[in-house]
PDB file of C-alpha atoms and ligand atoms in Angstrom:
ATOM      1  CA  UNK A 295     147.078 101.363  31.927  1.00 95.00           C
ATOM      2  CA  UNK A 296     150.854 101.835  30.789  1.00 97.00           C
ATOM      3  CA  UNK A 297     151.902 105.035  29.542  1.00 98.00           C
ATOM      4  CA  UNK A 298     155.688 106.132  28.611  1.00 98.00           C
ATOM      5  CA  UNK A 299     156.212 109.789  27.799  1.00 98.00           C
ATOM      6  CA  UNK A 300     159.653 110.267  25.511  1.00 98.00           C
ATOM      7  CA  UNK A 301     161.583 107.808  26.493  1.00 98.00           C
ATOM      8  CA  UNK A 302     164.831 107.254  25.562  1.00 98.00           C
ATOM      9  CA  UNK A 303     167.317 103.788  25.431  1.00 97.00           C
ATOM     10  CA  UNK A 304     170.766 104.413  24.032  1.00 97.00           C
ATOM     11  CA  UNK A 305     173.964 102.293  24.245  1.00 95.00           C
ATOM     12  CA  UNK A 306     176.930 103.805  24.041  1.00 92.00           C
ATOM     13  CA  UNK A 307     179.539 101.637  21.647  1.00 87.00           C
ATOM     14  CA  UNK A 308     182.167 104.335  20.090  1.00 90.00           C
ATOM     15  CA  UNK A 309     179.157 105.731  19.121  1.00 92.00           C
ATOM     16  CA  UNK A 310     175.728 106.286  20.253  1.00 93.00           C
ATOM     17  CA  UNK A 311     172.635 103.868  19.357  1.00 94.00           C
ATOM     18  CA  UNK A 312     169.790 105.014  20.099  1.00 95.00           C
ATOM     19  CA  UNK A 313     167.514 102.126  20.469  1.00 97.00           C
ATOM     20  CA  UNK A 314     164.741 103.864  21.444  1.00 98.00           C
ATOM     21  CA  UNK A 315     164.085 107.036  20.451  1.00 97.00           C
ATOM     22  CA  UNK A 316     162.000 109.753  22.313  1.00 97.00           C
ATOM     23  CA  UNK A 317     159.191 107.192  22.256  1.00 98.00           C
ATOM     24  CA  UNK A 318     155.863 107.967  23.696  1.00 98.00           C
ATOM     25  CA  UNK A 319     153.055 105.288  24.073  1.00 98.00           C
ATOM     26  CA  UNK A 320     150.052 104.335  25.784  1.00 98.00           C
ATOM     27  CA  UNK A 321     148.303 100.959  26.048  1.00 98.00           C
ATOM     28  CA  UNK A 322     144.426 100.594  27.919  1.00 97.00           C
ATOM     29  CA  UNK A 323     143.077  97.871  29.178  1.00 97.00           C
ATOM     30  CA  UNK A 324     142.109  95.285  27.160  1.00 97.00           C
ATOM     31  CA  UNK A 325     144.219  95.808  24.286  1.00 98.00           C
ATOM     32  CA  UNK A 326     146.238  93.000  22.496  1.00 98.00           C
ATOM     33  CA  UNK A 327     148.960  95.142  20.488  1.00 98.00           C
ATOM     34  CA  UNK A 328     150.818  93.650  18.190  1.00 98.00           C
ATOM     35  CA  UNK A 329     154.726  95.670  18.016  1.00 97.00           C
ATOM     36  CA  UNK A 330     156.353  95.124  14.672  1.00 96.00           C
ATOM     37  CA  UNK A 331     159.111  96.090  12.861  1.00 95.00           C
ATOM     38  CA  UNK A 332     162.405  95.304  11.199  1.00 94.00           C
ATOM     39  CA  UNK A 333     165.151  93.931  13.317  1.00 94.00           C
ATOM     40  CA  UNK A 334     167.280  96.190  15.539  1.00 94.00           C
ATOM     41  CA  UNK A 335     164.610  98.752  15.707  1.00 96.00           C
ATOM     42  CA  UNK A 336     164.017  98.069  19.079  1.00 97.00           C
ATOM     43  CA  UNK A 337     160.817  96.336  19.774  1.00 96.00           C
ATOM     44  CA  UNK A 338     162.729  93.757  22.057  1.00 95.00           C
ATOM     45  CA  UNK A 339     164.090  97.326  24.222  1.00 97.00           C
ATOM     46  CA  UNK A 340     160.666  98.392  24.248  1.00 98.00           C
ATOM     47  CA  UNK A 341     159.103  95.293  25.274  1.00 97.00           C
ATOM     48  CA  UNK A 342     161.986  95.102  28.261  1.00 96.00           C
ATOM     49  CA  UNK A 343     161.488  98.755  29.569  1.00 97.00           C
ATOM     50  CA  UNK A 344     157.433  98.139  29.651  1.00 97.00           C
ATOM     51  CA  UNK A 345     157.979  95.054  31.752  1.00 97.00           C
ATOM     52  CA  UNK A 346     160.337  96.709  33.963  1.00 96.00           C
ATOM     53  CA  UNK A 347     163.195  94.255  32.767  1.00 95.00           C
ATOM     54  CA  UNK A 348     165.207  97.281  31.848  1.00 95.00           C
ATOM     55  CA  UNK A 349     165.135 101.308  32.284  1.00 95.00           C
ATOM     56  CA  UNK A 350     165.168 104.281  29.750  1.00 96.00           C
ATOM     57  CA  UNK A 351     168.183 106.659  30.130  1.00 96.00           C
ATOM     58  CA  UNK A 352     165.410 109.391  30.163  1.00 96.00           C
ATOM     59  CA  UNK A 353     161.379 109.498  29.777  1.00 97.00           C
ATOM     60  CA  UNK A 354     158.750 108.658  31.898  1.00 97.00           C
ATOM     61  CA  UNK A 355     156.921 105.744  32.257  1.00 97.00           C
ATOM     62  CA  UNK A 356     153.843 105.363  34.591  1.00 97.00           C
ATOM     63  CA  UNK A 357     151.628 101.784  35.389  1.00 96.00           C
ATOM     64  CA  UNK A 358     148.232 102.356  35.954  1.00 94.00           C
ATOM     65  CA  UNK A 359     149.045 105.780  37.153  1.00 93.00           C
ATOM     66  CA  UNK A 360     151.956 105.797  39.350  1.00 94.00           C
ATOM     67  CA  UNK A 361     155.246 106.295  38.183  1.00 95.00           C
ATOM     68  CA  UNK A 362     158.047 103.156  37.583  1.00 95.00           C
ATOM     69  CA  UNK A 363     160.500 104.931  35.924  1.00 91.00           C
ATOM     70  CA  UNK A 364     162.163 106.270  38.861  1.00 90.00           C
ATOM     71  CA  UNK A 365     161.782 102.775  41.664  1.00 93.00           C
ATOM     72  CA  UNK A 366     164.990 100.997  43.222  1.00 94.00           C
ATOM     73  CA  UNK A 367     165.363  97.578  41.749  1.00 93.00           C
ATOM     74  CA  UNK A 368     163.840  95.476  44.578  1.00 93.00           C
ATOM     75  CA  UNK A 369     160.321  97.628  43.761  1.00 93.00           C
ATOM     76  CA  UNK A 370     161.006  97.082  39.965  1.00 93.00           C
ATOM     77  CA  UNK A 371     161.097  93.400  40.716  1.00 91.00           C
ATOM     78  CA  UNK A 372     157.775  93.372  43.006  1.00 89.00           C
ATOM     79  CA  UNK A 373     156.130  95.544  40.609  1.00 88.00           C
ATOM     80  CA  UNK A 374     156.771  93.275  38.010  1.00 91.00           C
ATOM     81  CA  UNK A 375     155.602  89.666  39.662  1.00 88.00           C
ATOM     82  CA  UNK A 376     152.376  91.740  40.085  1.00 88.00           C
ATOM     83  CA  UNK A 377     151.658  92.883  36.712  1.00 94.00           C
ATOM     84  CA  UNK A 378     153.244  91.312  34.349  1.00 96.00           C
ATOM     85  CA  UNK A 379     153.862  87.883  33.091  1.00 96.00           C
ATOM     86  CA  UNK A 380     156.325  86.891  30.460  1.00 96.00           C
ATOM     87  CA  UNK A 381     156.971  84.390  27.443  1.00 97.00           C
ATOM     88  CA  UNK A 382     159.670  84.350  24.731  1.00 95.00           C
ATOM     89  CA  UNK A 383     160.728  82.810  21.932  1.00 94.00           C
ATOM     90  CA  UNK A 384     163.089  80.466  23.333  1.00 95.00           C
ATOM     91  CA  UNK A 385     160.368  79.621  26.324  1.00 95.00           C
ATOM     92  CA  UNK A 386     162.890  79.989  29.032  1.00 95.00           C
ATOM     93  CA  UNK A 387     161.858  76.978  31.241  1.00 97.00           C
ATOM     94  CA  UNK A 388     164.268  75.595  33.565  1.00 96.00           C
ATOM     95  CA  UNK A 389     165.843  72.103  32.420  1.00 96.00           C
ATOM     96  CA  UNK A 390     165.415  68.604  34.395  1.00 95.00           C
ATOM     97  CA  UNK A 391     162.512  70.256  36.359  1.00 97.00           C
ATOM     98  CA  UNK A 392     158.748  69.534  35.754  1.00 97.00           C
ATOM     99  CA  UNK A 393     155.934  71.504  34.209  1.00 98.00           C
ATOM    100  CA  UNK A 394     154.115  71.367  37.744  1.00 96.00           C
ATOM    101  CA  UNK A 395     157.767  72.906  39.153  1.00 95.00           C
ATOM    102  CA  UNK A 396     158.630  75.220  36.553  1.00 96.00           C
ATOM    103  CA  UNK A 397     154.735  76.875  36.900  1.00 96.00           C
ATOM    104  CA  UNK A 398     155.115  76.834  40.473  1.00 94.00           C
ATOM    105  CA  UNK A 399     158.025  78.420  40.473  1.00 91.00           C
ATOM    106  CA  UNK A 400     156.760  82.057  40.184  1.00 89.00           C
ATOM    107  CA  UNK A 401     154.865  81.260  43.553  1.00 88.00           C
ATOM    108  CA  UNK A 402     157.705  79.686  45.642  1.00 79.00           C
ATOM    109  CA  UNK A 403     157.650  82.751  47.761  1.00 70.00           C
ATOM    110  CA  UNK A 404     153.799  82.496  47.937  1.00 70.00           C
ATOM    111  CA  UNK A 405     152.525  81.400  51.140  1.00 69.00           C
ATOM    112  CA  UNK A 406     149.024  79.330  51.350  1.00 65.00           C
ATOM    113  CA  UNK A 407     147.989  75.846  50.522  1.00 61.00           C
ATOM    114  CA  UNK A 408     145.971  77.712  47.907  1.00 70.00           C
ATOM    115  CA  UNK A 409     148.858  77.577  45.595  1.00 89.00           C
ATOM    116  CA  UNK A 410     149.030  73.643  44.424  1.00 90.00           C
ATOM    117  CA  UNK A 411     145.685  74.345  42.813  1.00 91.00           C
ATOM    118  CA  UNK A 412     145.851  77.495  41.093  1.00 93.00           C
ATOM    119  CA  UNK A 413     149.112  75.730  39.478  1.00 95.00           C
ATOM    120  CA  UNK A 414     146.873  72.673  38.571  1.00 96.00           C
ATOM    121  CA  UNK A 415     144.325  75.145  37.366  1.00 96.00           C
ATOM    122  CA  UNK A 416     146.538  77.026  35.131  1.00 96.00           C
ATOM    123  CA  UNK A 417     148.511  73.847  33.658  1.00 97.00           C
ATOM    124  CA  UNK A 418     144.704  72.612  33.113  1.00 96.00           C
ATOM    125  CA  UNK A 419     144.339  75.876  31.333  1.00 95.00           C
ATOM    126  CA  UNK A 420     146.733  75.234  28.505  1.00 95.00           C
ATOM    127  CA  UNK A 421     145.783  71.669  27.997  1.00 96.00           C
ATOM    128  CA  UNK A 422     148.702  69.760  30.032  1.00 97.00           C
ATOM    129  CA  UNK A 423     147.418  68.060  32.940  1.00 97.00           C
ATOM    130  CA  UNK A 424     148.604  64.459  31.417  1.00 97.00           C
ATOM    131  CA  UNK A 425     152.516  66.343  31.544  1.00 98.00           C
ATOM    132  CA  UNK A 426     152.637  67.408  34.977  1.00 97.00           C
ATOM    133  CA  UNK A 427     155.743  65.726  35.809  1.00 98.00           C
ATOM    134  CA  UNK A 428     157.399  65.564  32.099  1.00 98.00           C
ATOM    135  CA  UNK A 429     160.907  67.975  31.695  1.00 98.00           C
ATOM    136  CA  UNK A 430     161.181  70.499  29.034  1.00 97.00           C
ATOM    137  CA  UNK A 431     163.398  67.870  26.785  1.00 97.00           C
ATOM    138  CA  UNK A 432     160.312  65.088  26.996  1.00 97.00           C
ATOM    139  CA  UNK A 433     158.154  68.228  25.557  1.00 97.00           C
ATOM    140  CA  UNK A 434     157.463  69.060  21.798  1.00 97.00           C
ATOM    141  CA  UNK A 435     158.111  72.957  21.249  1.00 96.00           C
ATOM    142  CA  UNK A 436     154.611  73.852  21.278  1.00 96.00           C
ATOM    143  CA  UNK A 437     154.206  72.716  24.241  1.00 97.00           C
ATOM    144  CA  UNK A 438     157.106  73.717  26.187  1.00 97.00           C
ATOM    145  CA  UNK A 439     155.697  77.303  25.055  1.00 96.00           C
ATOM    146  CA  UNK A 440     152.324  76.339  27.403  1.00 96.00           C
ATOM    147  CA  UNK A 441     154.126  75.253  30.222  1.00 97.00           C
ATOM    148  CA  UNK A 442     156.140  78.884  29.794  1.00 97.00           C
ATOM    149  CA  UNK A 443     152.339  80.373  29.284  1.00 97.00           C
ATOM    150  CA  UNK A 444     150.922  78.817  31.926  1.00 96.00           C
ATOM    151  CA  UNK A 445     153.828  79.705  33.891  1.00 96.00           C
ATOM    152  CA  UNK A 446     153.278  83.223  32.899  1.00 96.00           C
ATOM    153  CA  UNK A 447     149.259  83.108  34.142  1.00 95.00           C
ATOM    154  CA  UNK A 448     149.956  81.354  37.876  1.00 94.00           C
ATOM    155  CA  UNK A 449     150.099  85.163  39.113  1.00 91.00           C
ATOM    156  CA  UNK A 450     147.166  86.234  37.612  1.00 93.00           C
ATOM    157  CA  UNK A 451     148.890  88.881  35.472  1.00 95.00           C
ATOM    158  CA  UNK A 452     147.599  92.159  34.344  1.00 96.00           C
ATOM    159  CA  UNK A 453     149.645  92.290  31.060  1.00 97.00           C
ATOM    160  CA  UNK A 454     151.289  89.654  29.141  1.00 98.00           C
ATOM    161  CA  UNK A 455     154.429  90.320  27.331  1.00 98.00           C
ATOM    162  CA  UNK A 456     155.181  88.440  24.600  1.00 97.00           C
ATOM    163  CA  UNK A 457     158.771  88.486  22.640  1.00 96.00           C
ATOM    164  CA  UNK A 458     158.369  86.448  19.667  1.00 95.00           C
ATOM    165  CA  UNK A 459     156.507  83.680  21.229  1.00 96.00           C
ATOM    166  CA  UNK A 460     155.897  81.461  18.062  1.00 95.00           C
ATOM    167  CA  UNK A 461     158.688  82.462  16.763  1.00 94.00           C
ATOM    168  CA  UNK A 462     160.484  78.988  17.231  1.00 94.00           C
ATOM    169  CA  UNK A 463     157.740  76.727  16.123  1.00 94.00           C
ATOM    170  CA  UNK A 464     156.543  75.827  12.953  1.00 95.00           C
ATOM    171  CA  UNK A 465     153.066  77.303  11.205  1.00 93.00           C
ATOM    172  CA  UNK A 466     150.281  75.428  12.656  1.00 95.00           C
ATOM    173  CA  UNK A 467     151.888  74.673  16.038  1.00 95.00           C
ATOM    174  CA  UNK A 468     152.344  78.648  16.700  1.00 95.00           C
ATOM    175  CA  UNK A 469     148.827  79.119  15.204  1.00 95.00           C
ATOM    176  CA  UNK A 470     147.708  76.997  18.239  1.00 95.00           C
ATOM    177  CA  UNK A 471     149.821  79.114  20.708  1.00 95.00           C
ATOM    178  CA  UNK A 472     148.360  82.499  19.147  1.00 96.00           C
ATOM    179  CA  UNK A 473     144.612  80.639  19.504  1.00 96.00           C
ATOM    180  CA  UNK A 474     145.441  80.265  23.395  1.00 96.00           C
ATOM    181  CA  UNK A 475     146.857  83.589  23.798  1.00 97.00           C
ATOM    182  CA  UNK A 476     143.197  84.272  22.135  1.00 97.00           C
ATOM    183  CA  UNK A 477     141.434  82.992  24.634  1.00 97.00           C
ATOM    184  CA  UNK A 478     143.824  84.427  27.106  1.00 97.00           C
ATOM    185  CA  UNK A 479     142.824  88.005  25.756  1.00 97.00           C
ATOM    186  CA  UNK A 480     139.187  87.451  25.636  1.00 97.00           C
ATOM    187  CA  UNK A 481     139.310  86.680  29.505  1.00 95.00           C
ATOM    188  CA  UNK A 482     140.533  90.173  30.113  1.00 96.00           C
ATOM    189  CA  UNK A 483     144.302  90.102  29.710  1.00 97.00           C
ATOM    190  CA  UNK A 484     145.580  92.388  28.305  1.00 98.00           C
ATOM    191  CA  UNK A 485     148.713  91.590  25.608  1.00 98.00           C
ATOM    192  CA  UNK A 486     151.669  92.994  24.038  1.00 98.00           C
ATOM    193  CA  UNK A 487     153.359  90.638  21.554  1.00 97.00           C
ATOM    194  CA  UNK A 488     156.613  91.413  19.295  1.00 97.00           C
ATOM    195  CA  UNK A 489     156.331  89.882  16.474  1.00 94.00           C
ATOM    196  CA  UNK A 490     157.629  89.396  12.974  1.00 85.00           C
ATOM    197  CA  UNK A 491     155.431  87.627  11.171  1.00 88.00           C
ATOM    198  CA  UNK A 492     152.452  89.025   9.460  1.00 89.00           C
ATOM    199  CA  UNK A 493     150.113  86.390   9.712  1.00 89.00           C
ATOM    200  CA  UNK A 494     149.916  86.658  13.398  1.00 93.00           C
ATOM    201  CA  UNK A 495     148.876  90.479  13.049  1.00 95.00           C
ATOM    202  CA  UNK A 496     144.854  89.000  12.383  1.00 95.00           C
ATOM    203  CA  UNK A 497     145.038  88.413  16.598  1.00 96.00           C
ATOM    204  CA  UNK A 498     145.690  91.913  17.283  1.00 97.00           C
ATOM    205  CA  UNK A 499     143.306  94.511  18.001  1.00 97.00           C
ATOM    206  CA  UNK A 500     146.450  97.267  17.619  1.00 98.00           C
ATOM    207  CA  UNK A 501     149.241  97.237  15.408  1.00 97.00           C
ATOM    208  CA  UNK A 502     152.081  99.173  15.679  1.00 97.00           C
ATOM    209  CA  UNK A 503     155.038  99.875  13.859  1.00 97.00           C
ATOM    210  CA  UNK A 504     158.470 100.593  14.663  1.00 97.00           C
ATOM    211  CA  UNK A 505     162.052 101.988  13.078  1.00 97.00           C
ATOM    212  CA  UNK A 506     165.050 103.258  14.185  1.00 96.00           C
ATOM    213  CA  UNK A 507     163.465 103.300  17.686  1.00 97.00           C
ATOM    214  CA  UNK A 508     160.332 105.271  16.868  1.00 98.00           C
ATOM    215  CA  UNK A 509     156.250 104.451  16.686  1.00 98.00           C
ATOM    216  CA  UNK A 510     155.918 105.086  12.723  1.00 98.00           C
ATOM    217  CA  UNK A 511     152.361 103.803  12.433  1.00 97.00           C
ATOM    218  CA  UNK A 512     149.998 102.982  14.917  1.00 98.00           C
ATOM    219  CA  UNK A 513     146.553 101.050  13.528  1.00 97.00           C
ATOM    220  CA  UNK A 514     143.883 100.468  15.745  1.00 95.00           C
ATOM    221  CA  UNK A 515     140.719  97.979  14.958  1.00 88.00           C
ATOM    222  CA  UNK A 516     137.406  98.560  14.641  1.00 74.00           C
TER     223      UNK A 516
HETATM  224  P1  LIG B 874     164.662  94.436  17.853  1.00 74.27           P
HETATM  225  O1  LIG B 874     164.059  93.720  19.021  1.00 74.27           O
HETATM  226  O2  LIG B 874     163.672  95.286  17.109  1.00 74.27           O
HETATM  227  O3  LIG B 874     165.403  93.528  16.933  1.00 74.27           O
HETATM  228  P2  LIG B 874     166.427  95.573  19.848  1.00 74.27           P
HETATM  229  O4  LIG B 874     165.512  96.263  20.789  1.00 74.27           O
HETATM  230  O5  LIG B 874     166.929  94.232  20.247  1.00 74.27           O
HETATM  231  O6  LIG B 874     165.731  95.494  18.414  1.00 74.27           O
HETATM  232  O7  LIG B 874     167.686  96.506  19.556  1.00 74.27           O
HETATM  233  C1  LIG B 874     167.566  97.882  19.224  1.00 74.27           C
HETATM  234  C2  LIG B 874     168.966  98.455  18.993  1.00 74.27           C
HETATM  235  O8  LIG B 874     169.673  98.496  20.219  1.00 74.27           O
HETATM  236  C3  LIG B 874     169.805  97.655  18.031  1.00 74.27           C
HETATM  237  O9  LIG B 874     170.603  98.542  17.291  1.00 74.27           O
HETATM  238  C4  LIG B 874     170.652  96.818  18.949  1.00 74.27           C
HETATM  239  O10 LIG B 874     171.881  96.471  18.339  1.00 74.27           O
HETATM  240  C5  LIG B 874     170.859  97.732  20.138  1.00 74.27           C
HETATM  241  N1  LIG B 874     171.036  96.992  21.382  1.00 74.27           N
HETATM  242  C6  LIG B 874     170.116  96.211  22.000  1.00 74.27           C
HETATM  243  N2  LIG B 874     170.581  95.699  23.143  1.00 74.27           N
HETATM  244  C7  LIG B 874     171.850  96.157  23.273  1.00 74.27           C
HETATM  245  C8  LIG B 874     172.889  96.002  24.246  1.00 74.27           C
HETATM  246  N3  LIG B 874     172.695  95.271  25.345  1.00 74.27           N
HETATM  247  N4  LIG B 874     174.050  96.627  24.026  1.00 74.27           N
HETATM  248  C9  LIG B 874     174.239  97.391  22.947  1.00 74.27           C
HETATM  249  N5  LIG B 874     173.324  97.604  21.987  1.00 74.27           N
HETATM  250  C10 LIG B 874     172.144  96.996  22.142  1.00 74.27           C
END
């Protein structure tokens, strides 16, 4: 499904970092792959350059067959609102606007009345519907993260890309987010997830490993 062939991500600061390092990687369909590592090795670049939030210096990186690596910015962008959908650590929402705005929002430029349902549907889907209209500040962090999930499903993604997405909550509250990104996997999306913390690795069906901007270990399971 995604496929990069030795890519490369450097910044250039005196000297060189290379923050990824001729990687190569493939994910199928279906997977839920767990990216770990300590910091700085580059699992956040990683994550970026597979959801077309960022471009290797060289490489090539292909999405469901046809090459990315090489589109103009406005095709990145489309390309992305049509595969992927994204959640981080610090959930991103937009202040002083609703969970019913803030899912809606990857559909403004959606046309059909079908839209005010499948955001109802979604925000239904991560247990919400009594917090349609409260703002990210009335919300505990738990579930500010499933309006930013839910936001992240209104387009039907492919992939989900996760950076770190319990990593601002406390134990059981982020065990509850990883049991929704559960079910979110077992209805056929697939998932990529940085992480740091072991405990989540049990939700993975793929582990791998990074340093210094390289795959070190990749573990799949049975
Ligand atoms: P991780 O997510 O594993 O902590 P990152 O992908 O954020 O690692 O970073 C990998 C390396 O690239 C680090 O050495 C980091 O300092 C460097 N890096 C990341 N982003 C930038 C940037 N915008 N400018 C310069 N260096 C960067």
């Amino acid at each position: 499904m995604l496929s990069l062939t030795n890519i490369r991500r450097e910044y250039k600061l005196g000297e060189t970092i290379h923050a990824l390092d001729d990687l190569s990687l493939t994910i199928e369909k279906g997977e839920f792959v767990a990216i770990i590592g300590p910091s700085g090795c580059g699992k956040s670049t990683l994550l970026n350059i597979l959801g077309l939030l960022d471009v290797p210096n060289s490489g090539e990186y292909t999405i469901e067959d046809k090459r990315v690596d090489d589109l103009s910015k406005k095709q990145r962008a489309q390309f992305r609102n049509g595969v992927f959908g994204f959640v981080f650590q610090s959930f991103n929402l937009l202040p002083r606007t609703t969970t019913y705005d803030n899912v809606m929002l990857p559909l403004k430029y959606r046309r059909g009345d079908h839209r005010d349902g499948k955001v109802r549907e979604v925000i239904a889907s991560v247990g919400l519907t009594d917090r349609l209209k409260s703002k990210p500040n009335q919300l505990s962090g738990g579930q500010q993260q499933r309006v930013a999930i839910a936001r992240a499903l209104v387009n039907d993604p492919k992939i989900i890309l996760a950076d770190e997405p319990t990593g601002n909550l406390d134990t059981k509250t982020g065990l509850e987010i990883m049991e929704l990104f559960k079910k979110i996997h077992e209805a056929g999306t697939t998932i990529v997830m940085v992480t740091h913390n072991n405990e989540l690795l049990t939700y993975a069906t793929r582990v791998i490993s990074m340093k210094d901007g390289r795959i070190v270990k990749d573990e799949r399971k049975k």
